[in-house]
Short mmCIF file of C-alpha atoms and ligand atoms in Angstrom, two decimals:
data_model
loop_
_atom_site.label_atom_id
_atom_site.label_comp_id
_atom_site.label_asym_id
_atom_site.label_seq_id
_atom_site.Cartn_x
_atom_site.Cartn_y
_atom_site.Cartn_z
CA UNK A 1 250.66 26.86 105.55
CA UNK A 2 250.82 24.05 108.51
CA UNK A 3 252.54 20.81 109.39
CA UNK A 4 251.69 18.75 112.89
CA UNK A 5 254.06 16.48 114.16
CA UNK A 6 252.86 14.21 117.02
CA UNK A 7 255.82 12.64 119.30
CA UNK A 8 254.24 9.23 120.05
CA UNK A 9 257.31 6.73 120.20
CA UNK A 10 258.09 7.09 124.15
CA UNK A 11 257.54 2.96 125.45
CA UNK A 12 254.90 4.42 128.08
CA UNK A 13 257.62 1.65 130.77
CA UNK A 14 255.60 3.01 133.89
CA UNK A 15 251.42 2.34 132.53
CA UNK A 16 252.65 -1.41 133.12
CA UNK A 17 251.36 -2.12 130.33
CA UNK A 18 250.54 -3.90 127.02
CA UNK A 19 249.23 -0.95 125.40
CA UNK A 20 251.25 1.54 123.49
CA UNK A 21 250.96 4.02 126.14
CA UNK A 22 248.56 6.37 123.54
CA UNK A 23 246.50 3.82 123.16
CA UNK A 24 245.19 4.62 127.01
CA UNK A 25 241.80 6.17 126.82
CA UNK A 26 240.90 9.67 128.62
CA UNK A 27 237.28 10.07 129.12
CA UNK A 28 236.68 6.91 127.06
CA UNK A 29 239.08 8.26 124.04
CA UNK A 30 242.83 7.19 123.25
CA UNK A 31 245.24 9.97 124.41
CA UNK A 32 246.46 10.46 120.69
CA UNK A 33 243.11 10.26 119.17
CA UNK A 34 242.64 14.30 121.67
CA UNK A 35 245.77 15.15 120.61
CA UNK A 36 244.71 14.83 116.42
CA UNK A 37 241.60 15.29 116.72
CA UNK A 38 242.88 19.23 117.99
CA UNK A 39 245.30 19.15 115.21
CA UNK A 40 242.16 17.10 112.97
CA UNK A 41 240.42 21.41 114.41
CA UNK A 42 243.57 23.27 112.55
CA UNK A 43 242.79 21.95 109.03
CA UNK A 44 246.90 21.01 108.51
CA UNK A 45 248.36 21.15 104.94
CA UNK A 46 250.28 17.65 106.56
CA UNK A 47 249.60 15.91 109.69
CA UNK A 48 252.52 13.26 110.10
CA UNK A 49 252.73 10.41 114.13
CA UNK A 50 255.72 8.65 114.33
CA UNK A 51 255.03 6.12 116.82
CA UNK A 52 257.56 3.30 118.77
CA UNK A 53 258.79 -0.03 118.41
CA UNK A 54 255.89 -2.48 118.52
CA UNK A 55 253.44 -0.38 118.08
CA UNK A 56 251.76 -1.28 114.75
CA UNK A 57 248.69 -1.17 116.25
CA UNK A 58 249.40 2.74 116.60
CA UNK A 59 248.66 3.76 112.45
CA UNK A 60 246.03 0.48 112.17
CA UNK A 61 243.56 2.15 115.88
CA UNK A 62 243.88 5.47 113.87
CA UNK A 63 243.35 5.27 110.51
CA UNK A 64 240.31 7.16 109.73
CA UNK A 65 242.38 9.58 110.35
CA UNK A 66 244.84 11.66 106.48
CA UNK A 67 247.75 11.74 108.14
CA UNK A 68 250.85 9.55 108.43
CA UNK A 69 252.44 6.91 110.36
CA UNK A 70 256.20 7.07 110.64
CA UNK A 71 258.47 4.43 113.01
CA UNK A 72 260.96 5.57 114.86
CA UNK A 73 263.48 2.69 115.58
CA UNK A 74 265.42 3.14 118.16
CA UNK A 75 264.58 5.44 119.99
CA UNK A 76 267.24 8.34 119.95
CA UNK A 77 265.46 11.55 121.41
CA UNK A 78 263.22 13.81 120.68
CA UNK A 79 265.32 15.53 118.44
CA UNK A 80 265.62 12.38 116.71
CA UNK A 81 261.91 11.99 116.64
CA UNK A 82 261.02 14.88 114.55
CA UNK A 83 263.78 13.53 112.19
CA UNK A 84 262.33 10.91 111.04
CA UNK A 85 258.80 12.97 109.60
CA UNK A 86 260.87 15.61 107.59
CA UNK A 87 260.28 13.88 105.40
CA UNK A 88 256.81 13.86 105.45
CA UNK A 89 256.74 17.40 105.68
CA UNK A 90 256.00 20.10 102.97
CA UNK A 91 258.71 22.98 103.02
CA UNK A 92 257.08 26.53 102.63
CA UNK A 93 254.74 24.81 105.99
CA UNK A 94 254.95 26.04 109.10
CA UNK A 95 255.63 22.79 112.00
CA UNK A 96 254.10 22.17 115.18
CA UNK A 97 255.33 19.52 117.25
CA UNK A 98 252.27 17.74 119.63
CA UNK A 99 253.26 15.02 121.42
CA UNK A 100 250.50 11.86 122.38
CA UNK A 101 251.02 11.72 125.56
CA UNK A 102 249.41 15.06 125.94
CA UNK A 103 246.56 15.27 125.51
CA UNK A 104 244.63 17.93 126.66
CA UNK A 105 246.39 20.55 124.29
CA UNK A 106 243.62 22.87 123.59
CA UNK A 107 242.46 25.11 120.28
CA UNK A 108 242.71 28.23 121.43
CA UNK A 109 245.90 27.86 122.76
CA UNK A 110 248.03 26.79 119.50
CA UNK A 111 246.32 28.90 117.70
CA UNK A 112 247.98 31.66 119.86
CA UNK A 113 251.28 29.63 119.62
CA UNK A 114 251.29 30.29 115.67
CA UNK A 115 250.18 33.58 115.38
CA UNK A 116 253.96 34.49 114.65
CA UNK A 117 254.39 31.47 112.03
CA UNK A 118 257.92 33.32 110.69
CA UNK A 119 258.82 33.24 114.66
CA UNK A 120 260.64 29.71 116.58
CA UNK A 121 257.29 29.58 118.93
CA UNK A 122 257.57 28.14 122.41
CA UNK A 123 254.58 27.32 124.43
CA UNK A 124 256.43 27.85 128.27
CA UNK A 125 255.62 27.46 131.52
CA UNK A 126 255.44 29.09 135.40
CA UNK A 127 256.13 26.28 137.50
CA UNK A 128 256.14 25.92 141.67
CA UNK A 129 258.43 22.98 140.91
CA UNK A 130 259.72 22.37 137.53
CA UNK A 131 262.07 19.62 138.68
CA UNK A 132 262.70 16.69 135.70
CA UNK A 133 261.43 19.43 133.16
CA UNK A 134 263.96 21.54 129.86
CA UNK A 135 264.26 24.80 131.59
CA UNK A 136 263.85 28.17 129.64
CA UNK A 137 267.30 29.94 129.59
CA UNK A 138 266.94 33.51 129.10
CA UNK A 139 268.96 36.35 128.16
CA UNK A 140 270.21 39.94 130.06
CA UNK A 141 267.00 41.32 127.79
CA UNK A 142 264.85 38.84 129.23
CA UNK A 143 264.89 37.25 125.82
CA UNK A 144 265.34 33.42 125.23
CA UNK A 145 268.40 32.49 124.81
CA UNK A 146 268.70 28.51 124.75
CA UNK A 147 266.47 25.29 126.35
CA UNK A 148 268.30 23.56 129.36
CA UNK A 149 267.65 20.12 130.06
CA UNK A 150 268.08 19.36 133.60
CA UNK A 151 269.93 16.76 133.89
CA UNK A 152 272.29 19.17 131.94
CA UNK A 153 271.76 22.06 133.72
CA UNK A 154 273.61 24.06 136.53
CA UNK A 155 272.46 24.82 139.98
CA UNK A 156 271.53 28.26 138.94
CA UNK A 157 270.03 27.46 136.00
CA UNK A 158 267.66 24.49 138.35
CA UNK A 159 266.59 28.03 139.88
CA UNK A 160 264.72 28.41 137.04
CA UNK A 161 260.98 28.35 136.56
CA UNK A 162 260.12 28.70 133.42
CA UNK A 163 259.79 25.31 132.05
CA UNK A 164 260.33 23.91 128.45
CA UNK A 165 256.28 22.71 128.16
CA UNK A 166 257.93 20.54 124.69
CA UNK A 167 254.88 22.19 122.51
CA UNK A 168 257.24 23.66 120.02
CA UNK A 169 255.98 25.74 116.10
CA UNK A 170 259.34 26.48 113.07
CA UNK A 171 259.56 27.61 109.88
CA UNK A 172 259.54 23.71 108.16
CA UNK A 173 263.34 24.64 106.22
CA UNK A 174 264.78 25.94 108.89
CA UNK A 175 263.71 23.27 111.78
CA UNK A 176 264.80 20.68 108.69
CA UNK A 177 268.65 22.82 108.65
CA UNK A 178 268.50 23.21 112.47
CA UNK A 179 267.32 18.75 112.62
CA UNK A 180 270.16 18.22 110.72
CA UNK A 181 273.35 19.88 112.74
CA UNK A 182 271.91 18.38 115.75
CA UNK A 183 274.48 16.67 117.90
CA UNK A 184 273.97 13.91 120.48
CA UNK A 185 276.60 15.12 123.09
CA UNK A 186 274.81 15.40 126.52
CA UNK A 187 274.03 14.34 129.74
CA UNK A 188 271.52 11.55 128.34
CA UNK A 189 273.66 10.46 124.60
CA UNK A 190 269.76 12.12 122.73
CA UNK A 191 269.28 14.02 120.06
CA UNK A 192 267.96 16.85 121.84
CA UNK A 193 264.89 18.80 120.07
CA UNK A 194 265.37 21.42 122.60
CA UNK A 195 268.88 22.06 120.97
CA UNK A 196 267.28 23.84 118.09
CA UNK A 197 266.10 26.58 120.10
CA UNK A 198 270.44 28.16 120.53
CA UNK A 199 270.67 27.73 116.91
CA UNK A 200 267.68 29.79 115.97
CA UNK A 201 269.74 32.45 118.56
CA UNK A 202 272.54 31.87 116.53
CA UNK A 203 271.14 32.97 113.06
CA UNK A 204 268.87 35.65 114.81
CA UNK A 205 265.30 33.55 114.77
CA UNK A 206 263.33 35.48 117.12
CA UNK A 207 262.62 33.13 119.40
CA UNK A 208 258.86 34.17 120.97
CA UNK A 209 257.03 31.70 124.09
CA UNK A 210 253.83 31.52 124.93
CA UNK A 211 251.83 30.07 127.71
CA UNK A 212 248.42 27.81 127.65
CA UNK A 213 245.58 29.00 128.90
CA UNK A 214 245.46 26.61 131.28
CA UNK A 215 247.97 24.52 133.35
CA UNK A 216 246.26 20.80 132.51
CA UNK A 217 246.46 21.04 128.49
CA UNK A 218 250.22 20.55 128.95
CA UNK A 219 249.83 17.81 131.41
CA UNK A 220 251.75 14.69 130.13
CA UNK A 221 251.04 11.35 131.60
CA UNK A 222 253.26 8.76 132.22
CA UNK A 223 251.57 6.39 134.55
CA UNK A 224 248.61 5.00 135.24
CA UNK A 225 248.69 7.67 138.41
CA UNK A 226 249.01 11.02 136.28
CA UNK A 227 246.18 9.51 134.07
CA UNK A 228 243.75 8.85 136.88
CA UNK A 229 244.86 12.50 137.86
CA UNK A 230 244.18 13.96 134.07
CA UNK A 231 240.91 12.71 134.28
CA UNK A 232 239.41 14.07 137.13
CA UNK A 233 240.04 17.31 135.65
CA UNK A 234 239.13 17.29 133.20
CA UNK A 235 235.40 15.53 134.58
CA UNK A 236 235.93 18.67 136.45
CA UNK A 237 236.20 21.37 133.67
CA UNK A 238 234.50 19.82 131.23
CA UNK A 239 231.47 19.61 134.99
CA UNK A 240 232.35 22.93 135.83
CA UNK A 241 231.29 24.60 132.04
CA UNK A 242 228.02 22.84 132.85
CA UNK A 243 226.93 24.15 135.69
CA UNK A 244 228.50 28.00 133.82
CA UNK A 245 225.33 27.17 131.36
CA UNK A 246 222.70 26.79 134.05
CA UNK A 247 222.58 22.95 134.16
CA UNK A 248 222.53 21.48 137.85
CA UNK A 249 224.39 19.15 138.73
CA UNK A 250 223.67 17.43 142.44
CA UNK A 251 227.25 16.62 143.09
CA UNK A 252 230.10 18.01 140.05
CA UNK A 253 232.49 15.32 141.27
CA UNK A 254 230.69 12.60 140.00
CA UNK A 255 229.55 12.81 136.70
CA UNK A 256 231.99 11.83 133.49
CA UNK A 257 231.74 12.59 130.15
CA UNK A 258 232.68 10.20 127.56
CA UNK A 259 232.56 11.93 124.46
CA UNK A 260 230.16 15.00 124.16
CA UNK A 261 227.23 16.09 126.25
CA UNK A 262 224.70 19.22 124.96
CA UNK A 263 222.55 20.44 127.47
CA UNK A 264 219.11 22.89 126.95
CA UNK A 265 218.07 24.88 129.49
CA UNK A 266 217.10 23.70 133.04
CA UNK A 267 218.15 19.83 133.00
CA UNK A 268 218.74 18.22 135.85
CA UNK A 269 221.54 16.15 136.38
CA UNK A 270 221.73 13.57 139.51
CA UNK A 271 224.94 11.64 140.56
CA UNK A 272 227.20 8.64 139.20
CA UNK A 273 225.59 9.59 135.56
CA UNK A 274 227.34 8.73 132.86
CA UNK A 275 227.29 9.87 129.29
CA UNK A 276 229.59 8.65 126.29
CA UNK A 277 229.51 9.49 122.57
CA UNK A 278 227.61 12.53 121.90
CA UNK A 279 223.93 12.70 123.99
CA UNK A 280 221.71 15.42 124.15
CA UNK A 281 219.77 16.78 126.17
CA UNK A 282 216.43 18.94 125.72
CA UNK A 283 215.28 21.72 128.41
CA UNK A 284 214.24 20.70 131.63
CA UNK A 285 214.74 17.17 131.39
CA UNK A 286 215.82 15.42 134.01
CA UNK A 287 218.35 12.90 134.50
CA UNK A 288 218.64 10.55 137.79
CA UNK A 289 220.95 8.17 139.29
CA UNK A 290 223.63 6.16 137.77
CA UNK A 291 222.10 6.43 134.42
CA UNK A 292 224.07 5.76 131.53
CA UNK A 293 223.21 7.36 128.55
CA UNK A 294 225.24 7.05 124.55
CA UNK A 295 224.76 8.50 121.41
CA UNK A 296 221.12 9.65 121.93
CA UNK A 297 219.50 12.63 121.90
CA UNK A 298 216.51 12.74 125.16
CA UNK A 299 213.95 15.68 124.38
CA UNK A 300 212.09 17.75 126.59
CA UNK A 301 210.65 17.63 129.97
CA UNK A 302 211.97 13.78 129.76
CA UNK A 303 212.40 12.26 133.18
CA UNK A 304 214.77 9.36 133.83
CA UNK A 305 214.12 7.86 136.75
CA UNK A 306 217.76 6.29 138.34
CA UNK A 307 219.75 2.95 137.03
CA UNK A 308 218.35 3.05 133.46
CA UNK A 309 220.29 2.45 130.39
CA UNK A 310 219.96 4.14 127.13
CA UNK A 311 222.06 3.70 123.80
CA UNK A 312 221.57 4.90 119.55
CA UNK A 313 218.15 6.32 120.80
CA UNK A 314 215.34 8.95 120.50
CA UNK A 315 213.38 9.53 123.53
CA UNK A 316 210.41 11.66 122.81
CA UNK A 317 209.76 14.49 124.78
CA UNK A 318 207.83 14.51 128.22
CA UNK A 319 208.46 10.57 128.55
CA UNK A 320 208.45 8.65 131.61
CA UNK A 321 211.46 6.09 131.41
CA UNK A 322 213.32 3.71 134.17
CA UNK A 323 213.77 3.23 136.58
CA UNK A 324 216.09 0.58 135.77
CA UNK A 325 214.45 0.73 131.73
CA UNK A 326 217.32 -0.36 129.16
CA UNK A 327 217.23 1.71 125.69
CA UNK A 328 219.31 -0.88 123.18
CA UNK A 329 219.76 1.03 120.14
CA UNK A 330 217.14 1.65 117.25
CA UNK A 331 215.06 2.54 120.14
CA UNK A 332 212.65 5.78 118.87
CA UNK A 333 210.05 7.13 121.13
CA UNK A 334 207.35 9.43 120.26
CA UNK A 335 206.60 11.92 122.56
CA UNK A 336 205.00 11.09 126.37
CA UNK A 337 206.24 6.60 126.02
CA UNK A 338 206.44 5.18 129.62
CA UNK A 339 209.07 3.09 129.40
CA UNK A 340 209.21 1.59 133.04
CA UNK A 341 211.19 -0.36 135.33
CA UNK A 342 212.72 -3.65 133.81
CA UNK A 343 211.90 -3.22 130.35
CA UNK A 344 214.28 -3.17 127.08
CA UNK A 345 212.66 -2.35 123.83
CA UNK A 346 215.44 -2.90 120.51
CA UNK A 347 215.00 -1.49 117.64
CA UNK A 348 211.27 -0.40 117.68
CA UNK A 349 209.62 2.58 117.30
CA UNK A 350 206.74 2.93 119.61
CA UNK A 351 204.63 5.89 119.37
CA UNK A 352 203.00 9.02 121.19
CA UNK A 353 200.84 8.33 124.66
CA UNK A 354 201.90 4.22 124.61
CA UNK A 355 203.19 2.72 128.16
CA UNK A 356 205.42 -0.70 128.56
CA UNK A 357 205.86 -0.17 132.78
CA UNK A 358 207.03 -3.51 134.14
CA UNK A 359 208.97 -5.93 132.90
CA UNK A 360 209.49 -6.63 129.31
CA UNK A 361 210.88 -6.99 126.16
CA UNK A 362 210.35 -4.93 122.92
CA UNK A 363 212.34 -5.96 120.40
CA UNK A 364 211.87 -5.27 116.22
CA UNK A 365 208.03 -3.84 116.91
CA UNK A 366 206.24 -1.17 115.81
CA UNK A 367 204.17 -0.01 118.92
CA UNK A 368 201.20 2.72 117.75
CA UNK A 369 199.95 5.67 119.88
CA UNK A 370 197.68 5.11 123.33
CA UNK A 371 198.45 1.38 123.44
CA UNK A 372 199.25 0.03 127.11
CA UNK A 373 201.76 -2.71 127.50
CA UNK A 374 201.01 -5.29 130.29
CA UNK A 375 203.57 -6.31 132.79
CA UNK A 376 205.16 -9.38 131.50
CA UNK A 377 204.64 -9.02 128.07
CA UNK A 378 207.41 -10.96 125.91
CA UNK A 379 207.75 -10.24 121.85
CA UNK A 380 209.39 -13.66 120.46
CA UNK A 381 211.41 -11.44 118.07
CA UNK A 382 214.38 -14.18 116.90
CA UNK A 383 212.84 -18.27 115.95
CA UNK A 384 216.60 -18.69 116.66
CA UNK A 385 217.80 -18.04 112.78
CA UNK A 386 216.00 -14.41 111.97
CA UNK A 387 214.47 -12.28 114.01
CA UNK A 388 210.68 -10.74 112.64
CA UNK A 389 208.72 -7.39 113.14
CA UNK A 390 205.83 -7.62 115.76
CA UNK A 391 203.11 -4.72 114.91
CA UNK A 392 201.24 -3.97 117.32
CA UNK A 393 198.38 -0.33 115.86
CA UNK A 394 197.21 2.82 117.62
CA UNK A 395 194.82 1.85 121.23
CA UNK A 396 195.44 -1.41 121.42
CA UNK A 397 195.15 -3.15 125.21
CA UNK A 398 198.24 -6.46 125.89
CA UNK A 399 197.10 -7.38 128.58
CA UNK A 400 199.83 -9.28 131.26
CA UNK A 401 202.16 -11.87 131.01
CA UNK A 402 201.22 -12.11 126.29
CA UNK A 403 203.70 -13.66 124.34
CA UNK A 404 203.46 -11.69 121.07
CA UNK A 405 205.66 -14.50 118.58
CA UNK A 406 206.36 -12.28 115.56
CA UNK A 407 205.45 -11.99 112.34
CA UNK A 408 202.38 -11.48 113.80
CA UNK A 409 200.10 -8.16 114.23
CA UNK A 410 197.82 -6.84 116.30
CA UNK A 411 195.26 -4.68 114.17
CA UNK A 412 194.10 -1.41 116.17
CA UNK A 413 191.78 -0.83 118.96
CA UNK A 414 192.08 -5.28 119.74
CA UNK A 415 192.68 -6.03 123.73
CA UNK A 416 194.80 -9.08 123.90
CA UNK A 417 193.42 -11.24 126.96
CA UNK A 418 196.03 -12.03 130.11
CA UNK A 419 198.68 -14.73 129.46
CA UNK A 420 198.04 -14.91 125.47
CA UNK A 421 200.66 -16.66 123.65
CA UNK A 422 199.35 -15.15 120.30
CA UNK A 423 201.01 -16.51 117.35
CA UNK A 424 198.34 -14.83 114.46
CA UNK A 425 197.50 -11.86 113.29
CA UNK A 426 194.58 -10.49 116.16
CA UNK A 427 191.38 -8.58 114.58
CA UNK A 428 190.62 -4.53 115.48
CA UNK A 429 188.11 -3.98 118.53
CA UNK A 430 188.11 -7.75 119.72
CA UNK A 431 188.90 -9.59 122.24
CA UNK A 432 191.54 -11.99 121.79
CA UNK A 433 192.43 -14.88 124.39
CA UNK A 434 194.86 -18.20 123.79
CA UNK A 435 193.98 -19.75 127.08
CA UNK A 436 192.75 -22.43 128.65
CA UNK A 437 189.23 -21.78 130.00
CA UNK A 438 189.83 -21.54 134.37
CA UNK A 439 188.34 -24.99 135.59
CA UNK A 440 187.83 -25.85 139.50
CA UNK A 441 188.41 -29.34 140.80
CA UNK A 442 186.15 -29.46 143.81
CA UNK A 443 187.12 -31.62 146.98
CA UNK A 444 190.11 -32.29 145.56
CA UNK A 445 192.86 -32.74 148.19
CA UNK A 446 196.34 -31.60 149.07
CA UNK A 447 198.75 -33.97 149.26
CA UNK A 448 199.64 -35.47 152.81
CA UNK A 449 203.43 -35.53 154.62
CA UNK A 450 203.80 -39.11 154.90
CA UNK A 451 204.22 -40.92 158.70
CA UNK A 452 207.63 -41.80 159.00
C1 LIG B 1 261.22 17.16 126.60
C2 LIG B 1 261.99 18.14 126.79
C3 LIG B 1 262.35 18.68 127.75
C4 LIG B 1 260.77 19.64 128.29
C5 LIG B 1 259.84 18.09 128.49
C6 LIG B 1 258.00 18.24 128.52
C7 LIG B 1 264.02 17.23 124.63
C8 LIG B 1 265.16 16.64 125.23
N1 LIG B 1 263.14 17.35 126.50
O1 LIG B 1 261.63 16.02 127.68
O2 LIG B 1 263.02 20.19 127.69
O3 LIG B 1 260.24 20.12 129.47
O4 LIG B 1 259.96 17.18 127.09
O5 LIG B 1 258.13 16.89 128.75
O6 LIG B 1 263.54 17.33 124.42
N2 LIG B 1 260.03 10.91 121.75
C9 LIG B 1 259.87 9.92 120.82
N3 LIG B 1 261.14 9.55 120.81
C10 LIG B 1 261.76 9.60 121.19
C11 LIG B 1 261.94 10.51 122.90
C12 LIG B 1 260.68 10.62 122.98
O7 LIG B 1 259.20 10.08 120.75
O8 LIG B 1 263.04 8.97 120.66
C13 LIG B 1 258.63 11.20 122.35
C14 LIG B 1 257.98 10.74 123.79
O9 LIG B 1 257.09 9.69 123.61
C15 LIG B 1 257.12 11.61 125.09
C16 LIG B 1 258.22 12.99 124.42
O10 LIG B 1 258.28 12.35 123.17
O11 LIG B 1 256.09 11.93 124.40
C17 LIG B 1 259.05 13.42 124.89
O12 LIG B 1 260.23 12.65 126.01
P1 LIG B 1 260.34 12.56 126.70
O13 LIG B 1 261.02 11.54 126.93
O14 LIG B 1 259.16 12.15 128.12
O15 LIG B 1 261.13 14.10 127.28
P2 LIG B 1 261.73 14.52 128.24
O16 LIG B 1 263.26 13.60 128.11
O17 LIG B 1 260.45 14.63 129.61
MG1 LIG B 2 263.14 11.46 127.93
#
């Protein structure tokens, strides 16, 4: 069985922020949540997060996860941090140690690390510039003998380029014993987790090493600079995956995915688009520049023109959206629907072949098939206290600049004259309008300027 301990007690002084470091977002999600999600994908028997003083917000923010949270106060080093979690762990398990500020560790790398659960397994990396990291010290037979922190290292040891990423696993009962014997007689006066390596070696426990599939998986965050760097690396990585799947990206450096983007075949995405939550794009979907799509399904053949905003909506096959369209939560468009510039749709269903191409608000509305909603049409859905529905049946033509005061129904095949305010049901196949008759006053004079 697997137990996971996530260290997240560090102050994060260099973030210069009131928010605990591990709650800063990468790709729209708190750093710690990335680690939590990866942890959960390994189906651990127990997960324990070690958080720091003043960070009550950490357990609160992560309350949806089946994990326990222990406070480490004061913070006396990584070994001391893991000690805090030990009462939560199961003896007949393997414990994996992860870090709340190393967000992008991937499942495949961890599975590789955990292949021999009876060993002490270290995730290591060879770096051109290893400064600041603990060094992996090996004997003549190339077996790991210890980890030495940079501040405690000799000149010779500092020359070693294989570093400790911090991520490791060990049989829980051994880890428990080793942690109980830690001392803090070192350069930093801390209880080093890394000291367990020499203990394992002296007890004849096998120490194995493996490496991450990508260097970015083990990059830690200490500052906004590092956060921004890792964000770009992660975005590039996601863009690369899309390109490899056959998606056309106008510029792979100018797309941001803050969640999960699932693309079918021959999708094209122009520059500056942001995808949040889970978004699916069907075959041949084209997304115009600077479009923001959150938690939505866009079906095959849809074209979205630039600067459109779509949230919690479904867009049916071959529909045409934008430019400057806004689909708010609860929008369901069937096939071949056109929503044009400066049209806002909320909590509404629009059936096939219907169009609202210019300057409209459609809220809490059901629109049938083949309806034309003229420019400037407004559904007046809110009376100041409650929201009401507007029903527009099939084959209706709504003239421009119409107000539909809900609750109201426009029956099948009816035509509404431009500039009407409709407050009562409009009957089938008739022309309904509510406009004053046009009059002409002959001989009327425009006012003239008074002489000074
Ligand atoms: C640690 C390792 C070092 C490794 C490096 C990788 C030790 C002694 N050293 O060094 O070998 O190369 O990480 O980045 O383990 N933390 C707590 N409580 C504490 C101290 C730390 O929760 O009391 C957490 C921090 O929030 C951080 C992580 O543990 O997420 C590592 O702590 P940090 O002080 O950055 O470790 P280093 O000294 O850099
Ligand atoms: Mg430290």
